[in-house]
Each structure stands twice: as C-alpha cells, then as structure tokens.
C-alpha cells in the first residue's frame, strides 16, 4: 500500500475507532448516570435484603452498542439483586467484604490514569506508592524493614507467593518432596492446601494438628508430631498458623508455634487474611508472635473493608521471593534496576496488573486510620451483643470468640442437625440477613461473621428478629 492508500484506509477506520475516546460532554453524562445509579444503590442498601436467589437471565454480549442506562438496569436486576448482597451490612456469612467508596473511587482514578505499577522504570510513583503500602503493613505487623511484599488479588494468591518462597528457601524439590512434612491446623483455610498442591507439594506429607476447645492449634501436639517425624527421618518444613480462622475466628497461639518453628527450623507462615487488621484493636495481645513469622498474608478486602480484589503478602527472606519470582527478558532490558525489590513484578507472579495500591493508599490518606479501627472495635462488640441475644432466645453458642466470627445452633430435642439445617434453609428463604453454615466438632452449626463496615447494631437486631421468626416456623412444622 502506498501512503495515499494508507491514509484513505485510516480515514475509514477513524470514525469507528474514535468512538472509544468518549467526549467530555458524553463523559459528564455517563458520570452523572453512574453517580445517580450508585447513590441510589447505596441509599437503598438498608432496605434491601441480604440475600435472594433467582435464575440469571441472559447476559449475553451483543456486537452492537447498547444504551448505558439500559445496561445499568440489566446489571442491577441480574447481578446486584441476585445472590448475597456483599456490599450490604446484612452479609453476615462466610467472611464478609466491604466496598468503601473512597477505595472504589481510587479504582476509577487508577484505571483512568492507568500507570504501569509492576515495574519501577515504567512508573516510579506507582511502584513507590505500592512499596509504601507494603512498608505500612510491615510497620503494623512489626516486620523488619528488610522484609519484602506485594499486593495481590487476595489471600489465595498471597498464600501462593508466600509458600512458593518457603518451598524455594528450603529447596523442596525432586526426591526431597517425598520426605517433606507440612503442618496445618484442622481449621486452616483450604486455600493453603490448594496452594501446596499448585506448588507441586501434593506428594509431601501434610499433618493436620488438632485444635483445642477454642479452635486454636494445640502447639504441644504440633511439637510431638514434629518430633515423631524427625525420628522417622522425615524433613519438617513448614507450619501454617492462622490469625483468625474462617470458621471460628480463632487465633492460634502464635508465640508458641513460633518457638517450635524456630527450634526445628521450620518456615513459619501466618494466615491473617481475615483477622490481620484486628491487631490494631483491643485484641492486639492475641497477635503477639505474629512478627516472628517468615511470611504473612492479610486481606485488606476483608478487615479493611475494601472492595474485593486486594490481598497482601509479607516475606522476610527477600532472596527466596526473588528466587521464585524474578526473571528477566531481552525486551525488559530497559527496566533493570540495582534494587530489584522496587518493582513488584520481581516479587509476585504478576507482571501487568491493575494499580491496586491506590485503592488502599487513598482511603487511608483520606480518612486516616481511626475510622478503620473504630469499625473493627464495633464488630467485636456486635458479635458479643449478638451472642447475648441468642442466649436469650435459647440458642447454644460456640466458645467465646477471639474476633468477630461465632457460631450457634438450636438445641432441638430431637434430630438436632436436621432441624438446624431446616432453620438455615428458612434463614436463606427469608434473606433479611445472610448467614452461612459449617460443621464444627461434627455438629451442623450456623455461623455469623461480622465484618462489613455497614453492619451496625440495627442490622444485628434485624438478624435476631429474623432468627426468632425462622425458629418459630421450624418449631411449628416439627
Ligand atoms: C478468605 C480467606 C483466605 C482466602 O483469601 P481470598 O482473598 O478469598 O483468596 C485465606 N485464609 C483465610 C483465613 C481467609 O479467611
């Protein structure tokens, strides 16, 4: 093609391709429609149910343009008004998320400005901002300045990064795998086993350490089993403790486990995905020893109330992390730095990624830390309040919770598990608030996990009223 032909072809495509650069007037209109939609969403949250279930109608993508308002209404109907309303304070199941507005705003700004945060050379500011977030986390958990870390999409990927570093620091490969032993508690989050399997450690031994009456790992049993393994000629490699288990919110005895890890030279990993930020509250004492971990994960999309999509990992052995994650290529030659840790691409499996540092940095700067701490203290009190109310209704409750997760069941005179299952079904059908269930000590139990920044005492009152209502229904049909 000669120049004139190229120009004429370009002219042809221009009209359509320019559609992607929305004009300022059109942007204002879209902003205003989005703002109207989002304000209505937030404004109505208190009146909406925590849970509803319906069939999803078609969300098929069409090749031709559709009006924005129409798309918003499809989104509202098919996505927002179906399933768990996770932005609502009435989500009290699993581990609730959050979605503070300042963080959502940061996401928008990050996406529009779109800096390349994974590589220092590409965006020194974005890379430094993310490093500052990691420094802030290191300070909170009393990790040394020399520790490294990265922001990930969540706890599962953070775990993968941490345990990969652990594997490589201990050179667990080929024949050694068959002699390697890893230790977790019976309450460990399943993302740990999943990560170990992805890491190629499926054929290593995994010992499940029992927990005590408060669902905390029994450190004495851990040591006994390690000793047996040492005597059997095996290689104890890793112990995973939880600082806030998913099922019960229990914090394992971190100092005792750290002592054992130190004595037998194990990699000590702490899963603080759910519980981590409670270290900033009156529960600080439970976290003593967390600073001794070799690696730590924490989910700001849980106990910092941010929207889904942000986890963090801290690792003390910088060389292990770099060994697992640093790799160069010819086309990356301009980006090489003396200090590899300035680029998160060298510390995590990701290269190009959303600039997620801003979604934590901006809310912290905008609000200061105090509202976050107050919110966490509030959750601790709300779980106490809820348990008191349940006892008044005749429910049995689990042990005094370490943090903001607890469980309960109703002591029906017969078929207790079956009837508690029926009770949960009624709770789901009612949907005023959402609760989930579990099996704890072979018993079917209903869980409450209070973590949303939007959960207030009124929400808990609604939950209690709903439970009384559903209980009455189960009793009537019995
Ligand atoms: C939620 C959770 C995870 C997994 O984190 P994701 O962000 O969901 O991937 C790991 N450990 C614990 C204790 C959790 O609560």
Short mmCIF file of C-alpha atoms and ligand atoms in Angstrom, two decimals:
data_model
loop_
_atom_site.label_atom_id
_atom_site.label_comp_id
_atom_site.label_asym_id
_atom_site.label_seq_id
_atom_site.Cartn_x
_atom_site.Cartn_y
_atom_site.Cartn_z
CA UNK A 1 0.00 0.00 0.00
CA UNK A 2 1.27 3.49 -0.77
CA UNK A 3 0.90 6.41 1.63
CA UNK A 4 -2.24 7.77 0.00
CA UNK A 5 -3.96 4.41 0.24
CA UNK A 6 -2.94 4.00 3.86
CA UNK A 7 -4.30 7.47 4.63
CA UNK A 8 -7.57 6.72 2.97
CA UNK A 9 -7.94 3.41 4.82
CA UNK A 10 -7.06 5.12 8.10
CA UNK A 11 -9.71 7.72 7.47
CA UNK A 12 -12.21 4.93 7.05
CA UNK A 13 -11.40 3.33 10.41
CA UNK A 14 -11.05 6.59 12.25
CA UNK A 15 -14.69 7.31 12.67
CA UNK A 16 -15.39 3.99 14.38
CA UNK A 17 -12.17 3.78 16.40
CA UNK A 18 -12.71 7.30 17.77
CA UNK A 19 -15.83 6.01 19.49
CA UNK A 20 -13.56 4.58 22.19
CA UNK A 21 -12.41 8.06 23.20
CA UNK A 22 -15.60 9.34 24.73
CA UNK A 23 -16.06 13.12 24.50
CA UNK A 24 -16.09 15.27 27.60
CA UNK A 25 -19.80 16.04 27.25
CA UNK A 26 -20.57 12.37 26.86
CA UNK A 27 -18.29 11.55 29.83
CA UNK A 28 -20.15 14.05 32.00
CA UNK A 29 -23.39 12.38 31.04
CA UNK A 30 -22.09 8.88 31.81
CA UNK A 31 -20.60 10.07 35.10
CA UNK A 32 -23.86 11.59 36.11
CA UNK A 33 -25.84 8.48 35.20
CA UNK A 34 -23.37 6.29 37.07
CA UNK A 35 -23.50 8.63 40.08
CA UNK A 36 -27.29 8.56 40.12
CA UNK A 37 -27.25 4.80 39.92
CA UNK A 38 -24.60 4.33 42.63
CA UNK A 39 -26.15 6.86 45.01
CA UNK A 40 -29.48 5.09 44.69
CA UNK A 41 -27.75 1.74 45.29
CA UNK A 42 -26.04 2.93 48.48
CA UNK A 43 -29.10 4.83 49.63
CA UNK A 44 -31.34 1.80 49.36
CA UNK A 45 -28.93 -0.77 50.85
CA UNK A 46 -30.52 -0.60 54.28
CA UNK A 47 -33.93 -1.55 52.91
CA UNK A 48 -32.68 -4.35 50.69
CA UNK A 49 -32.37 -7.99 51.64
CA UNK A 50 -29.02 -9.53 52.46
CA UNK A 51 -29.74 -12.49 50.24
CA UNK A 52 -32.02 -13.50 47.40
CA UNK A 53 -31.80 -16.19 44.81
CA UNK A 54 -33.18 -16.31 41.31
CA UNK A 55 -32.30 -17.66 37.91
CA UNK A 56 -29.93 -15.47 35.93
CA UNK A 57 -31.50 -14.31 32.69
CA UNK A 58 -29.35 -13.79 29.66
CA UNK A 59 -26.28 -11.59 29.99
CA UNK A 60 -25.05 -12.45 26.52
CA UNK A 61 -22.82 -9.88 24.85
CA UNK A 62 -24.14 -8.31 21.69
CA UNK A 63 -21.83 -6.96 18.99
CA UNK A 64 -23.72 -3.73 18.60
CA UNK A 65 -23.90 -0.80 21.07
CA UNK A 66 -26.48 -0.71 23.86
CA UNK A 67 -27.56 2.31 25.89
CA UNK A 68 -25.69 2.78 29.21
CA UNK A 69 -28.82 3.27 31.29
CA UNK A 70 -30.29 0.11 29.90
CA UNK A 71 -27.10 -1.76 30.74
CA UNK A 72 -27.21 -0.42 34.29
CA UNK A 73 -30.73 -1.68 34.71
CA UNK A 74 -29.79 -5.15 33.42
CA UNK A 75 -26.82 -5.12 35.79
CA UNK A 76 -29.00 -4.12 38.72
CA UNK A 77 -31.55 -6.81 38.01
CA UNK A 78 -29.33 -9.72 37.07
CA UNK A 79 -26.22 -9.11 39.14
CA UNK A 80 -27.00 -6.85 42.07
CA UNK A 81 -30.40 -8.21 43.01
CA UNK A 82 -29.32 -11.83 42.99
CA UNK A 83 -27.28 -13.86 45.48
CA UNK A 84 -25.56 -12.42 48.54
CA UNK A 85 -25.65 -8.64 48.68
CA UNK A 86 -21.98 -8.41 49.58
CA UNK A 87 -21.92 -4.61 49.69
CA UNK A 88 -24.63 -4.68 52.33
CA UNK A 89 -24.06 -4.79 56.07
CA UNK A 90 -26.54 -7.65 56.06
CA UNK A 91 -23.95 -10.02 54.63
CA UNK A 92 -23.03 -11.91 57.78
CA UNK A 93 -21.93 -15.21 56.23
CA UNK A 94 -18.57 -16.66 55.17
CA UNK A 95 -16.17 -13.71 55.58
CA UNK A 96 -17.98 -10.52 54.51
CA UNK A 97 -16.26 -7.99 52.34
CA UNK A 98 -16.74 -4.28 52.20
CA UNK A 99 -16.53 -1.78 49.42
CA UNK A 100 -15.79 1.60 50.96
CA UNK A 101 -16.47 4.34 48.49
CA UNK A 102 -13.07 6.04 48.68
CA UNK A 103 -11.49 2.81 47.52
CA UNK A 104 -13.90 2.44 44.61
CA UNK A 105 -13.09 5.99 43.62
CA UNK A 106 -9.38 5.17 43.77
CA UNK A 107 -10.02 2.24 41.43
CA UNK A 108 -11.64 4.52 38.92
CA UNK A 109 -8.78 7.01 39.12
CA UNK A 110 -6.21 4.21 38.88
CA UNK A 111 -7.97 2.76 35.85
CA UNK A 112 -8.32 6.06 34.00
CA UNK A 113 -4.73 7.14 34.64
CA UNK A 114 -3.60 3.51 34.23
CA UNK A 115 0.03 3.69 35.42
CA UNK A 116 2.14 0.58 34.97
CA UNK A 117 2.67 -0.24 38.62
CA UNK A 118 4.52 -3.54 38.38
CA UNK A 119 7.77 -2.09 37.10
CA UNK A 120 9.58 0.83 38.75
CA UNK A 121 11.02 2.11 35.48
CA UNK A 122 7.57 2.40 33.94
CA UNK A 123 6.00 4.28 36.83
CA UNK A 124 8.35 5.13 39.69
CA UNK A 125 5.49 6.86 41.51
CA UNK A 126 3.01 4.00 41.28
CA UNK A 127 5.67 1.43 42.19
CA UNK A 128 6.81 3.56 45.15
CA UNK A 129 3.24 4.08 46.32
CA UNK A 130 2.74 0.31 46.41
CA UNK A 131 6.04 -0.14 48.22
CA UNK A 132 4.84 2.43 50.77
CA UNK A 133 1.68 0.38 51.34
CA UNK A 134 3.91 -2.63 51.99
CA UNK A 135 6.04 -0.54 54.41
CA UNK A 136 2.89 0.50 56.23
CA UNK A 137 1.88 -3.16 56.60
CA UNK A 138 5.37 -4.11 57.79
CA UNK A 139 5.08 -1.46 60.49
CA UNK A 140 1.68 -2.72 61.64
CA UNK A 141 2.93 -6.29 61.96
CA UNK A 142 6.37 -5.32 63.29
CA UNK A 143 8.14 -6.89 60.33
CA UNK A 144 11.71 -5.68 59.69
CA UNK A 145 12.36 -3.03 57.04
CA UNK A 146 14.28 -5.65 55.05
CA UNK A 147 11.17 -7.78 54.52
CA UNK A 148 9.55 -7.62 51.09
CA UNK A 149 5.98 -7.95 49.98
CA UNK A 150 3.44 -7.40 47.28
CA UNK A 151 -0.21 -6.61 46.76
CA UNK A 152 -2.21 -9.38 45.14
CA UNK A 153 -5.79 -10.05 44.16
CA UNK A 154 -6.49 -11.72 47.51
CA UNK A 155 -5.50 -14.25 50.15
CA UNK A 156 -5.25 -17.24 47.85
CA UNK A 157 -2.68 -15.66 45.54
CA UNK A 158 -0.81 -14.16 48.51
CA UNK A 159 -0.58 -17.64 50.02
CA UNK A 160 0.77 -18.96 46.77
CA UNK A 161 3.51 -16.32 46.73
CA UNK A 162 4.45 -16.90 50.37
CA UNK A 163 4.54 -20.67 50.17
CA UNK A 164 6.46 -20.62 46.90
CA UNK A 165 9.14 -18.58 48.64
CA UNK A 166 9.05 -21.07 51.53
CA UNK A 167 9.45 -24.01 49.15
CA UNK A 168 12.37 -22.39 47.37
CA UNK A 169 14.09 -21.22 50.55
CA UNK A 170 14.05 -24.84 51.76
CA UNK A 171 14.82 -26.21 48.29
CA UNK A 172 11.92 -28.65 48.40
CA UNK A 173 12.19 -30.36 45.03
CA UNK A 174 12.60 -33.75 43.36
CA UNK A 175 13.25 -36.62 45.81
CA UNK A 176 13.14 -34.33 48.84
CA UNK A 177 9.40 -33.84 48.36
CA UNK A 178 8.73 -37.42 49.50
CA UNK A 179 10.38 -36.77 52.86
CA UNK A 180 8.94 -33.33 53.43
CA UNK A 181 6.30 -32.66 56.09
CA UNK A 182 3.99 -29.66 56.41
CA UNK A 183 1.80 -28.83 59.41
CA UNK A 184 -1.55 -27.07 59.47
CA UNK A 185 -4.39 -26.98 61.98
CA UNK A 186 -7.72 -28.66 61.36
CA UNK A 187 -9.16 -25.16 60.98
CA UNK A 188 -6.74 -23.98 58.29
CA UNK A 189 -8.30 -22.23 55.29
CA UNK A 190 -8.47 -24.53 52.26
CA UNK A 191 -6.52 -22.05 50.13
CA UNK A 192 -3.41 -23.33 51.94
CA UNK A 193 -3.87 -26.93 50.75
CA UNK A 194 -4.78 -25.60 47.35
CA UNK A 195 -1.57 -23.55 47.17
CA UNK A 196 0.55 -26.51 48.29
CA UNK A 197 -0.93 -28.61 45.55
CA UNK A 198 -0.37 -25.95 42.90
CA UNK A 199 3.22 -25.71 44.16
CA UNK A 200 3.82 -29.36 43.40
CA UNK A 201 3.84 -30.46 47.03
CA UNK A 202 0.90 -32.81 46.78
CA UNK A 203 3.17 -35.77 47.44
CA UNK A 204 4.69 -34.31 50.61
CA UNK A 205 3.16 -35.21 53.99
CA UNK A 206 0.52 -32.91 55.38
CA UNK A 207 -0.14 -33.27 59.12
CA UNK A 208 -3.37 -31.86 60.45
CA UNK A 209 -2.90 -30.72 64.03
CA UNK A 210 -5.99 -30.83 66.26
CA UNK A 211 -7.36 -27.70 67.89
CA UNK A 212 -8.41 -27.01 71.49
CA UNK A 213 -11.83 -26.03 72.83
CA UNK A 214 -11.34 -22.54 71.42
CA UNK A 215 -10.41 -23.93 67.99
CA UNK A 216 -6.78 -22.88 68.35
CA UNK A 217 -3.99 -25.16 67.20
CA UNK A 218 -2.60 -27.36 70.01
CA UNK A 219 1.04 -26.36 69.98
CA UNK A 220 2.09 -29.26 72.24
CA UNK A 221 0.65 -31.77 69.77
CA UNK A 222 2.41 -29.96 66.94
CA UNK A 223 5.74 -30.43 68.69
CA UNK A 224 5.06 -34.11 69.46
CA UNK A 225 4.28 -34.86 65.84
CA UNK A 226 7.30 -32.94 64.57
CA UNK A 227 9.50 -34.99 66.91
CA UNK A 228 7.99 -38.23 65.62
CA UNK A 229 8.64 -37.08 62.06
CA UNK A 230 12.23 -36.13 62.84
CA UNK A 231 12.81 -39.57 64.38
CA UNK A 232 11.28 -41.19 61.33
CA UNK A 233 13.91 -39.45 59.19
CA UNK A 234 11.46 -37.05 57.60
CA UNK A 235 12.02 -33.37 56.90
CA UNK A 236 9.66 -30.99 58.76
CA UNK A 237 9.46 -27.95 56.51
CA UNK A 238 6.50 -25.67 57.10
CA UNK A 239 3.94 -24.77 59.72
CA UNK A 240 0.92 -22.65 58.89
CA UNK A 241 -0.81 -20.83 61.74
CA UNK A 242 -3.99 -18.80 61.44
CA UNK A 243 -4.54 -15.38 62.96
CA UNK A 244 -8.29 -15.59 62.67
CA UNK A 245 -9.68 -18.83 61.23
CA UNK A 246 -12.54 -18.60 58.78
CA UNK A 247 -14.87 -20.96 60.57
CA UNK A 248 -14.47 -19.70 64.10
CA UNK A 249 -12.26 -16.61 64.03
CA UNK A 250 -9.71 -18.31 66.28
CA UNK A 251 -6.18 -17.00 66.60
CA UNK A 252 -3.64 -19.79 67.02
CA UNK A 253 -1.01 -19.45 69.80
CA UNK A 254 1.46 -17.65 67.55
CA UNK A 255 4.33 -17.30 70.01
CA UNK A 256 4.26 -20.96 70.97
CA UNK A 257 4.16 -22.01 67.34
CA UNK A 258 6.97 -19.56 66.54
CA UNK A 259 9.09 -21.16 69.30
CA UNK A 260 8.56 -24.59 67.81
CA UNK A 261 9.22 -23.40 64.25
CA UNK A 262 12.45 -21.83 65.44
CA UNK A 263 13.55 -24.90 67.38
CA UNK A 264 13.00 -27.29 64.46
CA UNK A 265 13.92 -24.77 61.73
CA UNK A 266 10.53 -24.75 60.04
CA UNK A 267 9.24 -21.98 57.83
CA UNK A 268 6.55 -20.23 59.90
CA UNK A 269 3.69 -18.89 57.80
CA UNK A 270 0.76 -16.96 59.29
CA UNK A 271 -2.57 -16.71 57.53
CA UNK A 272 -4.05 -13.44 58.79
CA UNK A 273 -6.26 -12.99 55.72
CA UNK A 274 -9.38 -12.46 57.78
CA UNK A 275 -8.09 -11.43 61.19
CA UNK A 276 -4.99 -9.38 60.43
CA UNK A 277 -6.15 -5.83 61.00
CA UNK A 278 -7.67 -6.69 64.39
CA UNK A 279 -4.07 -6.26 65.57
CA UNK A 280 -4.95 -2.55 65.59
CA UNK A 281 -7.68 -3.11 68.19
CA UNK A 282 -8.07 -4.09 71.83
CA UNK A 283 -7.36 -7.67 70.67
CA UNK A 284 -3.73 -6.81 69.94
CA UNK A 285 -2.44 -9.23 72.59
CA UNK A 286 -3.76 -12.22 70.62
CA UNK A 287 -1.38 -11.36 67.81
CA UNK A 288 1.81 -11.48 69.89
CA UNK A 289 4.32 -13.53 67.95
CA UNK A 290 2.98 -12.65 64.50
CA UNK A 291 6.13 -10.57 63.99
CA UNK A 292 8.13 -13.79 64.19
CA UNK A 293 6.51 -15.25 61.07
CA UNK A 294 8.67 -15.90 58.00
CA UNK A 295 5.70 -14.97 55.86
CA UNK A 296 2.31 -13.45 56.47
CA UNK A 297 -0.78 -12.86 54.38
CA UNK A 298 -3.51 -10.34 55.02
CA UNK A 299 -6.62 -9.34 53.07
CA UNK A 300 -7.47 -5.64 53.02
CA UNK A 301 -10.64 -6.65 51.15
CA UNK A 302 -11.75 -8.27 54.39
CA UNK A 303 -10.74 -6.48 57.58
CA UNK A 304 -10.03 -3.14 55.92
CA UNK A 305 -13.43 -3.08 54.20
CA UNK A 306 -12.03 -2.50 50.72
CA UNK A 307 -13.79 -3.82 47.61
CA UNK A 308 -12.82 -7.34 46.52
CA UNK A 309 -9.52 -7.66 44.77
CA UNK A 310 -6.76 -6.83 47.23
CA UNK A 311 -4.61 -9.10 49.33
CA UNK A 312 -1.10 -8.59 50.62
CA UNK A 313 1.84 -10.80 51.43
CA UNK A 314 4.95 -10.06 53.50
CA UNK A 315 8.02 -12.26 53.44
CA UNK A 316 11.23 -11.79 55.42
CA UNK A 317 13.55 -13.73 53.13
CA UNK A 318 13.89 -11.37 50.19
CA UNK A 319 16.22 -13.74 48.34
CA UNK A 320 13.71 -16.58 48.46
CA UNK A 321 11.00 -14.36 46.98
CA UNK A 322 13.31 -13.09 44.26
CA UNK A 323 14.46 -16.61 43.51
CA UNK A 324 10.86 -17.68 42.91
CA UNK A 325 9.62 -14.60 41.13
CA UNK A 326 12.40 -12.64 39.46
CA UNK A 327 13.02 -13.34 35.84
CA UNK A 328 14.39 -11.13 33.10
CA UNK A 329 13.93 -10.99 29.34
CA UNK A 330 15.53 -9.13 26.44
CA UNK A 331 12.51 -6.92 25.94
CA UNK A 332 12.70 -5.92 29.61
CA UNK A 333 16.31 -4.72 29.42
CA UNK A 334 15.48 -1.02 29.92
CA UNK A 335 13.79 -1.76 33.21
CA UNK A 336 16.59 -3.47 35.10
CA UNK A 337 17.39 -1.88 38.44
CA UNK A 338 20.01 -2.34 41.09
CA UNK A 339 17.32 -2.83 43.70
CA UNK A 340 15.02 -5.48 42.28
CA UNK A 341 12.57 -5.11 45.15
CA UNK A 342 11.43 -1.72 43.85
CA UNK A 343 9.40 -3.49 41.15
CA UNK A 344 6.59 -5.69 42.38
CA UNK A 345 6.85 -7.74 39.19
CA UNK A 346 10.01 -9.27 40.72
CA UNK A 347 8.16 -10.24 43.90
CA UNK A 348 4.93 -11.73 42.63
CA UNK A 349 3.70 -13.94 39.78
CA UNK A 350 2.08 -10.92 38.09
CA UNK A 351 3.54 -8.52 35.54
CA UNK A 352 0.89 -6.23 34.05
CA UNK A 353 -1.80 -5.62 36.66
CA UNK A 354 -4.34 -3.17 37.98
CA UNK A 355 -2.69 -0.41 40.03
CA UNK A 356 -4.25 -1.72 43.23
CA UNK A 357 -2.02 0.20 45.61
CA UNK A 358 -4.16 3.30 45.17
CA UNK A 359 -7.31 1.59 46.48
CA UNK A 360 -5.67 1.22 49.89
CA UNK A 361 -3.44 4.32 49.90
CA UNK A 362 -6.19 6.80 49.02
CA UNK A 363 -8.77 5.75 51.66
CA UNK A 364 -6.06 5.69 54.33
CA UNK A 365 -4.95 9.20 53.45
CA UNK A 366 -8.48 10.50 53.06
CA UNK A 367 -9.91 9.07 56.30
CA UNK A 368 -6.88 8.47 58.48
CA UNK A 369 -6.63 5.17 60.34
CA UNK A 370 -9.05 5.93 63.19
CA UNK A 371 -12.37 5.16 61.44
CA UNK A 372 -11.00 1.76 60.38
CA UNK A 373 -10.01 0.87 63.94
CA UNK A 374 -13.35 2.10 65.30
CA UNK A 375 -15.14 -0.04 62.76
CA UNK A 376 -13.21 -3.14 63.84
CA UNK A 377 -13.86 -2.47 67.54
CA UNK A 378 -17.53 -2.08 66.66
CA UNK A 379 -17.57 -5.55 65.01
CA UNK A 380 -16.03 -7.10 68.13
CA UNK A 381 -18.78 -5.63 70.27
CA UNK A 382 -21.54 -6.54 67.84
CA UNK A 383 -20.64 -10.22 67.96
CA UNK A 384 -20.88 -10.10 71.78
CA UNK A 385 -24.23 -8.36 71.53
CA UNK A 386 -25.48 -10.96 69.04
CA UNK A 387 -24.42 -13.85 71.26
CA UNK A 388 -26.16 -12.34 74.27
CA UNK A 389 -29.37 -12.01 72.27
CA UNK A 390 -29.11 -15.61 71.03
CA UNK A 391 -28.70 -16.94 74.54
CA UNK A 392 -31.89 -15.10 75.48
CA UNK A 393 -33.66 -16.93 72.65
CA UNK A 394 -32.42 -20.29 73.95
CA UNK A 395 -29.72 -20.94 71.35
CA UNK A 396 -26.44 -22.67 72.18
CA UNK A 397 -23.39 -20.67 71.17
CA UNK A 398 -19.79 -21.68 70.42
CA UNK A 399 -16.90 -20.65 72.68
CA UNK A 400 -16.16 -17.02 73.43
CA UNK A 401 -14.84 -15.81 70.04
CA UNK A 402 -11.34 -14.40 69.64
CA UNK A 403 -12.53 -11.97 66.95
CA UNK A 404 -15.82 -11.32 65.11
CA UNK A 405 -16.84 -14.80 63.94
CA UNK A 406 -19.01 -17.06 66.05
CA UNK A 407 -21.37 -19.98 65.63
CA UNK A 408 -24.54 -21.31 67.20
CA UNK A 409 -27.24 -23.94 66.96
CA UNK A 410 -30.63 -24.50 68.48
CA UNK A 411 -30.86 -27.45 70.89
CA UNK A 412 -33.95 -29.07 69.37
CA UNK A 413 -34.98 -32.07 71.43
CA UNK A 414 -34.52 -34.48 68.50
CA UNK A 415 -32.85 -34.54 65.06
CA UNK A 416 -30.84 -31.50 66.07
CA UNK A 417 -28.63 -31.33 62.97
CA UNK A 418 -31.53 -31.88 60.63
CA UNK A 419 -33.62 -29.18 62.26
CA UNK A 420 -30.76 -26.69 62.33
CA UNK A 421 -30.39 -27.36 58.61
CA UNK A 422 -34.08 -26.58 58.18
CA UNK A 423 -33.55 -23.45 60.21
CA UNK A 424 -30.75 -22.36 57.86
CA UNK A 425 -32.96 -23.05 54.84
CA UNK A 426 -35.60 -20.77 56.31
CA UNK A 427 -32.98 -18.14 57.01
CA UNK A 428 -31.92 -18.28 53.36
CA UNK A 429 -35.50 -18.19 52.14
CA UNK A 430 -36.17 -15.19 54.39
CA UNK A 431 -32.98 -13.43 53.30
CA UNK A 432 -33.29 -10.40 55.59
CA UNK A 433 -29.67 -11.02 56.54
CA UNK A 434 -27.37 -13.67 55.13
CA UNK A 435 -25.83 -16.32 57.39
CA UNK A 436 -23.84 -19.41 56.35
CA UNK A 437 -23.31 -22.78 57.99
CA UNK A 438 -20.49 -25.15 58.80
CA UNK A 439 -19.69 -28.42 60.52
CA UNK A 440 -17.82 -27.89 63.77
CA UNK A 441 -16.99 -30.81 66.09
CA UNK A 442 -19.24 -32.97 63.89
CA UNK A 443 -22.18 -30.70 64.55
CA UNK A 444 -24.14 -28.72 61.97
CA UNK A 445 -23.82 -25.11 63.06
CA UNK A 446 -24.86 -21.71 61.77
CA UNK A 447 -22.12 -19.12 61.57
CA UNK A 448 -22.15 -15.40 61.93
CA UNK A 449 -19.21 -13.38 60.66
CA UNK A 450 -19.46 -9.68 61.35
CA UNK A 451 -17.03 -7.69 59.27
CA UNK A 452 -18.79 -5.29 56.96
CA UNK A 453 -18.29 -1.60 57.73
CA UNK A 454 -22.03 -1.25 57.10
CA UNK A 455 -23.05 -3.73 59.81
CA UNK A 456 -24.46 -1.76 62.74
CA UNK A 457 -26.42 -2.63 65.87
CA UNK A 458 -29.69 -2.21 63.93
CA UNK A 459 -28.51 -4.90 61.49
CA UNK A 460 -27.90 -7.29 64.37
CA UNK A 461 -31.34 -6.53 65.81
CA UNK A 462 -32.80 -7.41 62.42
CA UNK A 463 -30.78 -10.62 62.37
CA UNK A 464 -32.05 -11.60 65.82
CA UNK A 465 -35.69 -10.86 64.86
CA UNK A 466 -35.26 -12.94 61.73
CA UNK A 467 -33.81 -15.84 63.72
CA UNK A 468 -36.68 -15.75 66.20
CA UNK A 469 -39.12 -15.75 63.27
CA UNK A 470 -37.42 -18.64 61.45
CA UNK A 471 -37.08 -20.64 64.66
CA UNK A 472 -40.79 -20.33 65.29
CA UNK A 473 -41.50 -21.59 61.77
CA UNK A 474 -39.27 -24.64 62.25
CA UNK A 475 -40.88 -25.38 65.61
CA UNK A 476 -44.36 -25.09 64.09
CA UNK A 477 -43.65 -27.61 61.35
CA UNK A 478 -41.98 -30.04 63.77
C1 LIG B 1 -10.63 -15.53 52.89
C2 LIG B 1 -9.52 -16.29 53.44
C3 LIG B 1 -8.48 -16.77 52.64
C4 LIG B 1 -8.52 -16.68 51.14
O1 LIG B 1 -8.47 -15.37 50.72
P1 LIG B 1 -9.13 -14.88 49.33
O2 LIG B 1 -8.92 -13.42 49.39
O3 LIG B 1 -10.58 -15.27 49.39
O4 LIG B 1 -8.43 -15.55 48.23
C5 LIG B 1 -7.41 -17.38 53.26
N1 LIG B 1 -7.38 -17.52 54.58
C6 LIG B 1 -8.36 -17.10 55.41
C7 LIG B 1 -8.25 -17.29 56.88
C8 LIG B 1 -9.47 -16.47 54.86
O5 LIG B 1 -10.46 -16.03 55.65
#
